[in-house]
mmCIF file of C-alpha atoms in Angstrom:
data_model
loop_
_atom_site.group_PDB
_atom_site.id
_atom_site.type_symbol
_atom_site.label_atom_id
_atom_site.label_comp_id
_atom_site.label_asym_id
_atom_site.label_seq_id
_atom_site.Cartn_x
_atom_site.Cartn_y
_atom_site.Cartn_z
ATOM 1 C CA MET A 1 -53.462 62.271 12.039
ATOM 2 C CA LYS A 2 -50.885 62.103 9.069
ATOM 3 C CA ARG A 3 -47.669 61.394 9.681
ATOM 4 C CA ILE A 4 -44.823 63.864 9.609
ATOM 5 C CA LEU A 5 -41.918 62.909 7.486
ATOM 6 C CA PRO A 6 -39.451 63.026 8.380
ATOM 7 C CA LEU A 7 -37.794 66.875 7.658
ATOM 8 C CA VAL A 8 -34.466 66.989 5.689
ATOM 9 C CA GLY A 9 -37.283 64.304 3.559
ATOM 10 C CA VAL A 10 -39.923 66.865 3.056
ATOM 11 C CA ALA A 11 -37.537 69.791 2.641
ATOM 12 C CA ALA A 12 -35.141 67.466 -0.120
ATOM 13 C CA VAL A 13 -39.137 67.822 -1.898
ATOM 14 C CA ALA A 14 -40.351 71.059 -1.364
ATOM 15 C CA GLY A 15 -37.426 72.368 -2.386
ATOM 16 C CA VAL A 16 -38.101 75.993 -1.890
ATOM 17 C CA ALA A 17 -41.632 76.065 0.514
ATOM 18 C CA ALA A 18 -39.567 77.460 3.362
ATOM 19 C CA VAL A 19 -39.321 80.635 1.366
ATOM 20 C CA MET A 20 -43.035 80.816 0.916
ATOM 21 C CA MET A 21 -44.532 80.203 4.521
ATOM 22 C CA SER A 22 -46.141 82.989 5.957
ATOM 23 C CA GLU A 23 -44.151 84.093 9.132
ATOM 24 C CA SER A 24 -47.683 84.696 11.391
ATOM 25 C CA ARG A 25 -47.864 80.047 11.055
ATOM 26 C CA PRO A 26 -47.887 78.385 14.786
ATOM 27 C CA ALA A 27 -44.026 76.956 14.661
ATOM 28 C CA ALA A 28 -45.121 73.462 14.066
ATOM 29 C CA GLN A 29 -46.292 73.883 10.527
ATOM 30 C CA GLU A 30 -43.407 75.922 8.962
ATOM 31 C CA ALA A 31 -41.200 74.388 6.518
ATOM 32 C CA ALA A 32 -38.097 72.822 7.547
ATOM 33 C CA PRO A 33 -35.287 74.463 5.541
ATOM 34 C CA ALA A 34 -33.406 72.247 2.937
ATOM 35 C CA PHE A 35 -29.984 70.890 3.985
ATOM 36 C CA VAL A 36 -27.508 68.619 1.418
ATOM 37 C CA THR A 37 -29.071 65.286 1.496
ATOM 38 C CA GLN A 38 -27.319 63.727 -1.384
ATOM 39 C CA ILE A 39 -23.000 64.520 -1.188
ATOM 40 C CA PRO A 40 -22.161 66.552 -4.646
ATOM 41 C CA ALA A 41 -20.844 63.689 -7.102
ATOM 42 C CA GLY A 42 -16.873 64.305 -7.535
ATOM 43 C CA TYR A 43 -16.297 66.836 -4.961
ATOM 44 C CA ARG A 44 -12.959 64.512 -3.897
ATOM 45 C CA ASP A 45 -11.509 66.239 -7.070
ATOM 46 C CA TRP A 46 -12.045 69.548 -6.371
ATOM 47 C CA ARG A 47 -9.314 72.138 -5.633
ATOM 48 C CA TRP A 48 -7.689 73.079 -2.237
ATOM 49 C CA ILE A 49 -8.799 76.042 -0.278
ATOM 50 C CA SER A 50 -6.910 75.503 2.838
ATOM 51 C CA SER A 51 -6.349 73.830 5.313
ATOM 52 C CA ALA A 52 -7.396 73.957 8.640
ATOM 53 C CA HIS A 53 -6.770 72.417 12.198
ATOM 54 C CA GLU A 54 -9.749 72.522 15.216
ATOM 55 C CA GLU A 55 -8.749 71.566 18.580
ATOM 56 C CA GLY A 56 -11.470 72.033 21.482
ATOM 57 C CA SER A 57 -13.965 68.734 21.130
ATOM 58 C CA LEU A 58 -12.793 68.248 17.797
ATOM 59 C CA HIS A 59 -9.518 67.072 17.783
ATOM 60 C CA SER A 60 -9.318 67.609 13.598
ATOM 61 C CA ILE A 61 -7.750 68.975 10.757
ATOM 62 C CA GLY A 62 -9.066 68.671 7.072
ATOM 63 C CA ALA A 63 -9.150 70.252 4.392
ATOM 64 C CA VAL A 64 -11.323 72.385 2.040
ATOM 65 C CA LEU A 65 -11.812 72.168 -1.479
ATOM 66 C CA GLY A 66 -14.066 73.896 -3.332
ATOM 67 C CA ASN A 67 -15.483 73.584 -6.879
ATOM 68 C CA ASP A 68 -14.258 75.916 -9.525
ATOM 69 C CA VAL A 69 -17.140 78.258 -9.268
ATOM 70 C CA ALA A 70 -16.536 78.485 -5.622
ATOM 71 C CA ILE A 71 -12.332 79.000 -6.721
ATOM 72 C CA ASN A 72 -12.819 81.603 -9.533
ATOM 73 C CA ALA A 73 -14.508 83.663 -6.324
ATOM 74 C CA TYR A 74 -12.361 83.232 -3.904
ATOM 75 C CA ARG A 75 -9.670 83.998 -6.640
ATOM 76 C CA GLU A 76 -12.207 87.098 -7.874
ATOM 77 C CA GLY A 77 -12.583 88.577 -3.589
ATOM 78 C CA LYS A 78 -16.741 88.229 -5.552
ATOM 79 C CA LEU A 79 -18.900 87.473 -2.883
ATOM 80 C CA PRO A 80 -21.297 86.837 -2.200
ATOM 81 C CA PHE A 81 -21.030 83.843 -3.529
ATOM 82 C CA PRO A 82 -22.849 82.794 -7.414
ATOM 83 C CA ASP A 83 -25.265 80.362 -7.262
ATOM 84 C CA GLY A 84 -23.807 77.031 -8.304
ATOM 85 C CA ALA A 85 -21.056 77.605 -5.461
ATOM 86 C CA MET A 86 -19.807 74.254 -3.856
ATOM 87 C CA ILE A 87 -16.647 74.306 -1.000
ATOM 88 C CA ALA A 88 -16.570 70.975 1.449
ATOM 89 C CA ALA A 89 -14.649 70.348 4.178
ATOM 90 C CA LEU A 90 -13.493 66.742 4.945
ATOM 91 C CA HIS A 91 -12.710 65.768 7.998
ATOM 92 C CA TYR A 92 -9.979 63.303 9.569
ATOM 93 C CA ARG A 93 -8.521 62.952 13.273
ATOM 94 C CA HIS A 94 -5.559 65.001 13.666
ATOM 95 C CA VAL A 95 -3.119 62.395 14.219
ATOM 96 C CA PRO A 96 0.638 62.047 15.323
ATOM 97 C CA SER A 97 2.541 60.287 12.555
ATOM 98 C CA ALA A 98 4.902 57.401 13.715
ATOM 99 C CA GLU A 99 7.209 56.842 10.187
ATOM 100 C CA ASN A 100 7.549 61.312 10.009
ATOM 101 C CA ASN A 101 8.404 61.652 13.931
ATOM 102 C CA GLU A 102 10.712 58.893 13.580
ATOM 103 C CA VAL A 103 12.355 60.479 10.605
ATOM 104 C CA PHE A 104 12.300 63.202 12.754
ATOM 105 C CA GLY A 105 13.803 62.594 15.671
ATOM 106 C CA GLN A 106 11.340 64.055 17.450
ATOM 107 C CA ALA A 107 7.121 64.863 18.278
ATOM 108 C CA GLN A 108 6.493 66.515 16.255
ATOM 109 C CA SER A 109 4.460 65.821 12.397
ATOM 110 C CA PHE A 110 0.526 65.843 12.655
ATOM 111 C CA VAL A 111 -1.492 64.394 9.728
ATOM 112 C CA PRO A 112 -4.859 63.243 9.033
ATOM 113 C CA GLY A 113 -5.558 59.630 10.642
ATOM 114 C CA THR A 114 -9.219 58.485 10.120
ATOM 115 C CA PRO A 115 -11.905 60.016 8.295
ATOM 116 C CA THR A 116 -14.915 61.805 10.695
ATOM 117 C CA ASN A 117 -17.450 63.220 8.330
ATOM 118 C CA VAL A 118 -16.858 65.554 5.169
ATOM 119 C CA GLN A 119 -19.544 68.866 4.921
ATOM 120 C CA PHE A 120 -20.890 71.676 2.725
ATOM 121 C CA MET A 121 -22.000 74.416 0.941
ATOM 122 C CA VAL A 122 -24.076 74.620 -1.660
ATOM 123 C CA LYS A 123 -24.714 77.905 -2.510
ATOM 124 C CA ASP A 124 -29.035 78.201 -4.439
ATOM 125 C CA SER A 125 -30.355 81.125 -3.789
ATOM 126 C CA THR A 126 -33.520 80.401 -3.776
ATOM 127 C CA LYS A 127 -33.505 76.484 -2.875
ATOM 128 C CA TYR A 128 -31.990 77.544 -0.268
ATOM 129 C CA ALA A 129 -32.755 81.002 0.664
ATOM 130 C CA PRO A 130 -34.122 80.855 4.474
ATOM 131 C CA THR A 131 -30.715 79.665 4.754
ATOM 132 C CA GLY A 132 -28.517 82.625 3.509
ATOM 133 C CA GLY A 133 -28.737 81.630 0.584
ATOM 134 C CA TRP A 134 -26.153 78.150 1.354
ATOM 135 C CA GLY A 135 -27.824 74.582 2.187
ATOM 136 C CA PHE A 136 -25.152 73.363 4.481
ATOM 137 C CA GLY A 137 -24.101 69.709 4.285
ATOM 138 C CA HIS A 138 -22.176 66.617 6.588
ATOM 139 C CA PHE A 139 -22.025 63.432 6.105
ATOM 140 C CA GLY A 140 -20.883 61.030 8.471
ATOM 141 C CA THR A 141 -18.160 58.565 6.721
ATOM 142 C CA ASP A 142 -21.098 55.996 5.673
ATOM 143 C CA GLY A 143 -21.993 58.328 4.156
ATOM 144 C CA LYS A 144 -25.584 59.192 5.230
ATOM 145 C CA PRO A 145 -26.500 62.345 5.465
ATOM 146 C CA ALA A 146 -27.286 63.792 10.004
ATOM 147 C CA ASP A 147 -30.170 63.955 11.469
ATOM 148 C CA VAL A 148 -32.139 67.001 10.993
ATOM 149 C CA ALA A 149 -32.038 68.485 14.580
ATOM 150 C CA PHE A 150 -27.571 68.272 13.544
ATOM 151 C CA MET A 151 -28.126 69.973 10.654
ATOM 152 C CA LYS A 152 -29.666 73.185 12.169
ATOM 153 C CA THR A 153 -26.432 73.789 14.453
ATOM 154 C CA CYS A 154 -24.912 74.636 10.695
ATOM 155 C CA PHE A 155 -26.493 77.923 9.843
ATOM 156 C CA PRO A 156 -26.934 79.808 12.913
ATOM 157 C CA CYS A 157 -23.410 79.106 13.336
ATOM 158 C CA HIS A 158 -22.085 79.982 10.145
ATOM 159 C CA GLU A 159 -24.396 83.193 9.908
ATOM 160 C CA LYS A 160 -21.686 84.430 12.451
ATOM 161 C CA ALA A 161 -19.522 84.828 9.951
ATOM 162 C CA SER A 162 -21.782 87.685 7.847
ATOM 163 C CA ALA A 163 -19.278 89.236 6.639
ATOM 164 C CA THR A 164 -17.999 86.943 4.275
ATOM 165 C CA ASP A 165 -21.276 85.826 2.595
ATOM 166 C CA LEU A 166 -21.103 82.493 6.037
ATOM 167 C CA VAL A 167 -18.499 81.435 4.874
ATOM 168 C CA PHE A 168 -15.580 80.695 7.267
ATOM 169 C CA THR A 169 -12.135 79.854 5.502
ATOM 170 C CA ARG A 170 -10.467 81.923 3.360
ATOM 171 C CA TYR A 171 -8.867 81.375 1.183
ATOM 172 C CA ALA A 172 -4.829 80.281 1.076
ATOM 173 C CA PRO A 173 -2.617 81.590 -1.234
ATOM 174 C CA MET B 15 42.266 78.076 -12.160
ATOM 175 C CA LYS B 16 38.401 78.351 -13.553
ATOM 176 C CA ARG B 17 36.070 80.115 -11.574
ATOM 177 C CA ILE B 18 33.224 76.936 -10.656
ATOM 178 C CA LEU B 19 29.612 78.105 -11.142
ATOM 179 C CA PRO B 20 27.539 77.886 -8.517
ATOM 180 C CA LEU B 21 26.470 73.129 -8.578
ATOM 181 C CA VAL B 22 22.559 74.420 -9.311
ATOM 182 C CA GLY B 23 23.927 76.368 -12.750
ATOM 183 C CA VAL B 24 25.995 73.765 -13.605
ATOM 184 C CA ALA B 25 23.177 71.183 -12.564
ATOM 185 C CA ALA B 26 20.577 72.756 -15.227
ATOM 186 C CA VAL B 27 22.091 72.729 -17.511
ATOM 187 C CA ALA B 28 24.667 69.224 -17.893
ATOM 188 C CA GLY B 29 21.262 67.827 -17.077
ATOM 189 C CA VAL B 30 22.244 64.180 -16.526
ATOM 190 C CA ALA B 31 25.665 64.504 -16.157
ATOM 191 C CA ALA B 32 25.380 63.663 -12.044
ATOM 192 C CA VAL B 33 24.906 59.495 -14.169
ATOM 193 C CA MET B 34 27.827 59.634 -15.571
ATOM 194 C CA MET B 35 30.097 60.264 -12.876
ATOM 195 C CA SER B 36 32.892 57.852 -12.278
ATOM 196 C CA GLU B 37 32.823 56.496 -8.085
ATOM 197 C CA SER B 38 35.757 56.585 -8.349
ATOM 198 C CA ARG B 39 36.509 60.855 -9.473
ATOM 199 C CA PRO B 40 37.031 63.060 -6.470
ATOM 200 C CA ALA B 41 34.344 64.616 -4.370
ATOM 201 C CA ALA B 42 35.021 67.838 -5.648
ATOM 202 C CA GLN B 43 35.076 67.029 -9.214
ATOM 203 C CA GLU B 44 31.451 64.943 -9.398
ATOM 204 C CA ALA B 45 28.495 66.647 -10.885
ATOM 205 C CA ALA B 46 25.713 68.602 -7.957
ATOM 206 C CA PRO B 47 22.323 66.439 -8.028
ATOM 207 C CA ALA B 48 19.607 68.263 -9.378
ATOM 208 C CA PHE B 49 17.411 70.582 -8.042
ATOM 209 C CA VAL B 50 13.893 71.765 -9.359
ATOM 210 C CA THR B 51 14.831 75.397 -10.403
ATOM 211 C CA GLN B 52 11.698 76.957 -11.743
ATOM 212 C CA ILE B 53 8.458 76.784 -9.670
ATOM 213 C CA PRO B 54 6.366 74.224 -12.132
ATOM 214 C CA ALA B 55 3.099 76.445 -13.650
ATOM 215 C CA GLY B 56 -0.007 75.554 -13.092
ATOM 216 C CA TYR B 57 0.818 73.990 -9.717
ATOM 217 C CA ARG B 58 -1.410 76.045 -7.145
ATOM 218 C CA ASP B 59 -4.467 74.360 -9.387
ATOM 219 C CA TRP B 60 -3.314 70.565 -8.480
ATOM 220 C CA ARG B 61 -5.213 68.270 -7.036
ATOM 221 C CA TRP B 62 -5.532 68.542 -2.573
ATOM 222 C CA ILE B 63 -3.608 64.531 -1.622
ATOM 223 C CA SER B 64 -3.579 65.424 2.180
ATOM 224 C CA SER B 65 -2.651 68.045 4.698
ATOM 225 C CA ALA B 66 0.042 68.688 7.301
ATOM 226 C CA HIS B 67 0.854 69.524 10.483
ATOM 227 C CA GLU B 68 4.623 70.134 12.007
ATOM 228 C CA GLU B 69 5.484 71.868 15.380
ATOM 229 C CA GLY B 70 8.599 71.593 16.712
ATOM 230 C CA SER B 71 10.683 74.084 14.524
ATOM 231 C CA LEU B 72 8.385 74.634 11.905
ATOM 232 C CA HIS B 73 4.964 75.800 12.970
ATOM 233 C CA SER B 74 3.782 75.401 10.085
ATOM 234 C CA ILE B 75 0.313 73.848 8.340
ATOM 235 C CA GLY B 76 -0.063 73.009 4.528
ATOM 236 C CA ALA B 77 -1.636 70.354 2.638
ATOM 237 C CA VAL B 78 0.303 69.064 -0.280
ATOM 238 C CA LEU B 79 -0.623 68.755 -3.882
ATOM 239 C CA GLY B 80 -0.502 66.553 -6.643
ATOM 240 C CA ASN B 81 -0.612 66.689 -10.169
ATOM 241 C CA ASP B 82 -2.702 64.087 -12.683
ATOM 242 C CA VAL B 83 -0.429 61.565 -12.717
ATOM 243 C CA ALA B 84 0.619 62.235 -9.160
ATOM 244 C CA ILE B 85 -3.128 61.790 -8.123
ATOM 245 C CA ASN B 86 -3.233 59.039 -10.102
ATOM 246 C CA ALA B 87 -0.197 56.821 -9.249
ATOM 247 C CA TYR B 88 -1.354 56.761 -4.983
ATOM 248 C CA ARG B 89 -5.272 56.156 -6.444
ATOM 249 C CA GLU B 90 -3.885 53.650 -7.970
ATOM 250 C CA GLY B 91 -0.604 52.380 -5.826
ATOM 251 C CA LYS B 92 1.396 52.516 -8.705
ATOM 252 C CA LEU B 93 5.004 52.349 -7.017
ATOM 253 C CA PRO B 94 7.301 53.456 -7.977
ATOM 254 C CA PHE B 95 5.611 56.954 -8.848
ATOM 255 C CA PRO B 96 5.881 57.169 -12.340
ATOM 256 C CA ASP B 97 7.528 59.913 -14.361
ATOM 257 C CA GLY B 98 6.225 62.845 -14.487
ATOM 258 C CA ALA B 99 4.524 63.086 -10.920
ATOM 259 C CA MET B 100 4.806 65.763 -9.611
ATOM 260 C CA ILE B 101 3.277 66.747 -5.824
ATOM 261 C CA ALA B 102 3.725 70.433 -3.880
ATOM 262 C CA ALA B 103 3.572 71.188 -0.240
ATOM 263 C CA LEU B 104 2.599 74.172 0.415
ATOM 264 C CA HIS B 105 3.562 75.138 3.809
ATOM 265 C CA TYR B 106 2.149 78.540 6.479
ATOM 266 C CA ARG B 107 2.619 79.475 9.828
ATOM 267 C CA HIS B 108 -0.246 77.801 11.702
ATOM 268 C CA VAL B 109 -1.401 80.392 13.176
ATOM 269 C CA PRO B 110 -4.904 80.631 15.786
ATOM 270 C CA SER B 111 -7.414 82.112 14.146
ATOM 271 C CA ALA B 112 -9.982 85.109 16.099
ATOM 272 C CA GLU B 113 -12.771 85.073 14.170
ATOM 273 C CA ASN B 114 -13.070 80.996 14.267
ATOM 274 C CA ASN B 115 -12.169 81.252 18.338
ATOM 275 C CA GLU B 116 -14.719 83.837 19.181
ATOM 276 C CA VAL B 117 -17.133 82.172 17.013
ATOM 277 C CA PHE B 118 -16.547 78.800 19.244
ATOM 278 C CA GLY B 119 -15.910 81.195 22.140
ATOM 279 C CA GLN B 120 -12.570 79.028 23.226
ATOM 280 C CA ALA B 121 -9.423 78.856 21.453
ATOM 281 C CA GLN B 122 -9.572 75.523 19.530
ATOM 282 C CA SER B 123 -9.026 76.805 15.578
ATOM 283 C CA PHE B 124 -6.075 76.915 13.195
ATOM 284 C CA VAL B 125 -5.475 78.092 9.876
ATOM 285 C CA PRO B 126 -2.148 78.611 8.012
ATOM 286 C CA GLY B 127 -1.840 82.267 7.913
ATOM 287 C CA THR B 128 2.229 82.937 6.277
ATOM 288 C CA PRO B 129 2.413 81.538 3.728
ATOM 289 C CA THR B 130 6.832 80.146 4.112
ATOM 290 C CA ASN B 131 8.025 78.287 1.409
ATOM 291 C CA VAL B 132 6.652 75.513 -1.111
ATOM 292 C CA GLN B 133 8.197 72.621 -2.156
ATOM 293 C CA PHE B 134 8.454 70.337 -4.847
ATOM 294 C CA MET B 135 8.914 67.321 -6.023
ATOM 295 C CA VAL B 136 9.003 66.794 -10.084
ATOM 296 C CA LYS B 137 9.669 62.446 -11.055
ATOM 297 C CA ASP B 138 12.059 61.534 -13.482
ATOM 298 C CA SER B 139 14.015 58.877 -13.512
ATOM 299 C CA THR B 140 17.138 59.961 -15.893
ATOM 300 C CA LYS B 141 17.418 63.705 -14.688
ATOM 301 C CA TYR B 142 17.198 62.860 -11.130
ATOM 302 C CA ALA B 143 18.621 59.273 -11.498
ATOM 303 C CA PRO B 144 21.070 60.352 -8.238
ATOM 304 C CA THR B 145 18.786 61.614 -5.861
ATOM 305 C CA GLY B 146 16.354 58.807 -6.700
ATOM 306 C CA GLY B 147 14.670 59.503 -9.858
ATOM 307 C CA TRP B 148 12.938 62.381 -8.082
ATOM 308 C CA GLY B 149 14.401 66.295 -8.232
ATOM 309 C CA PHE B 150 13.508 68.721 -5.107
ATOM 310 C CA GLY B 151 13.418 71.522 -5.059
ATOM 311 C CA HIS B 152 12.338 74.639 -2.265
ATOM 312 C CA PHE B 153 11.020 78.039 -2.268
ATOM 313 C CA GLY B 154 10.145 80.921 -0.914
ATOM 314 C CA THR B 155 7.308 83.663 -1.279
ATOM 315 C CA ASP B 156 9.975 85.844 -3.242
ATOM 316 C CA GLY B 157 9.452 82.549 -5.717
ATOM 317 C CA LYS B 158 12.813 81.871 -5.654
ATOM 318 C CA PRO B 159 15.383 78.742 -5.086
ATOM 319 C CA ALA B 160 16.812 77.701 -1.586
ATOM 320 C CA ASP B 161 20.695 77.659 -2.911
ATOM 321 C CA VAL B 162 22.380 74.195 -2.597
ATOM 322 C CA ALA B 163 23.581 73.891 0.555
ATOM 323 C CA PHE B 164 19.984 72.898 1.513
ATOM 324 C CA MET B 165 19.264 71.600 -1.109
ATOM 325 C CA LYS B 166 21.729 69.239 -0.510
ATOM 326 C CA THR B 167 19.702 68.134 2.613
ATOM 327 C CA CYS B 168 16.346 66.794 0.835
ATOM 328 C CA PHE B 169 17.380 63.776 -0.509
ATOM 329 C CA PRO B 170 19.280 62.133 2.827
ATOM 330 C CA CYS B 171 15.860 62.767 4.913
ATOM 331 C CA HIS B 172 13.628 61.682 1.582
ATOM 332 C CA GLU B 173 15.736 59.042 1.575
ATOM 333 C CA LYS B 174 14.535 56.905 4.776
ATOM 334 C CA ALA B 175 11.508 56.824 2.804
ATOM 335 C CA SER B 176 12.510 54.699 -0.024
ATOM 336 C CA ALA B 177 9.020 52.466 1.031
ATOM 337 C CA THR B 178 6.915 54.310 -0.672
ATOM 338 C CA ASP B 179 9.566 56.205 -3.272
ATOM 339 C CA LEU B 180 10.490 58.607 -1.136
ATOM 340 C CA VAL B 181 7.514 60.363 -0.535
ATOM 341 C CA PHE B 182 5.917 61.061 2.826
ATOM 342 C CA THR B 183 2.854 61.837 2.173
ATOM 343 C CA ARG B 184 -0.093 59.377 2.710
ATOM 344 C CA TYR B 185 -3.353 60.257 0.451
ATOM 345 C CA ALA B 186 -6.222 61.570 2.488
ATOM 346 C CA PRO B 187 -9.613 59.478 1.309
#
């Protein structure tokens, strides 16, 4: 029996394979959805969409940045986002700033600490058709993508934001 | 006796007047430091330096953005910041995101709410010599600058960050 290639690799090579699969095929043979497996170049220079602070098990503070296509769509209120839109979420530990707190005279200031991961949403309504037209990506600080089991959790959650084309983050004016 | 013009107006017109004043003059006659009295054009398109979350009496979440001169200085670790560097701090109420929390199934997500103010630091070592080479600006959501009494509180606080050329915010990688 042939070795089954890692799903991410299959997805990256096969591209639109997932859309061509019939629903009647056994689950094991269905093509995996494509994920974003390479960090988009230049994302750190994209413009700022908003910031976010997550507690629960995350304790993170971060920024959400967008390329020109994404920023323009946000500003024009254009939904769904057009192909080519890319959104990055940069996450860091939410930590107190000792130096700021010393100046304020009390513990009140929190800033980004150690980077934890960078996540991406890349709009390509053909390539990523099985996941609402969005490719999802998650990269650790080593630059490596998360495994397929982890990546499969992105779409079911983002799908809940269907009113805003699967994007949770609002543009901060 | 002549009416004393608003200090911000004097500073904006006189520019470098403050540097020319002798220390022996009475305090009442000293020129006021110049402040940033106009919102720099295009600041919302500047690149992201970092995010910040302030509790205490502020309850704010925000982003710090920089123009090209500031971003390049940050990335190259260049201190002091060169003339032309401009840094913006965009502040919003730190509010829970009801829609995010519904997806997470618990109260853990905080995002920017109502905008509160935008602050600027503009480097011009001549014009703003009396305040460490930085001009400070603070604008409410109506676009109007804060009054002089408020603006005079900026420099004494930022002066405490002398090791980083009066700038508190670190660049988030």
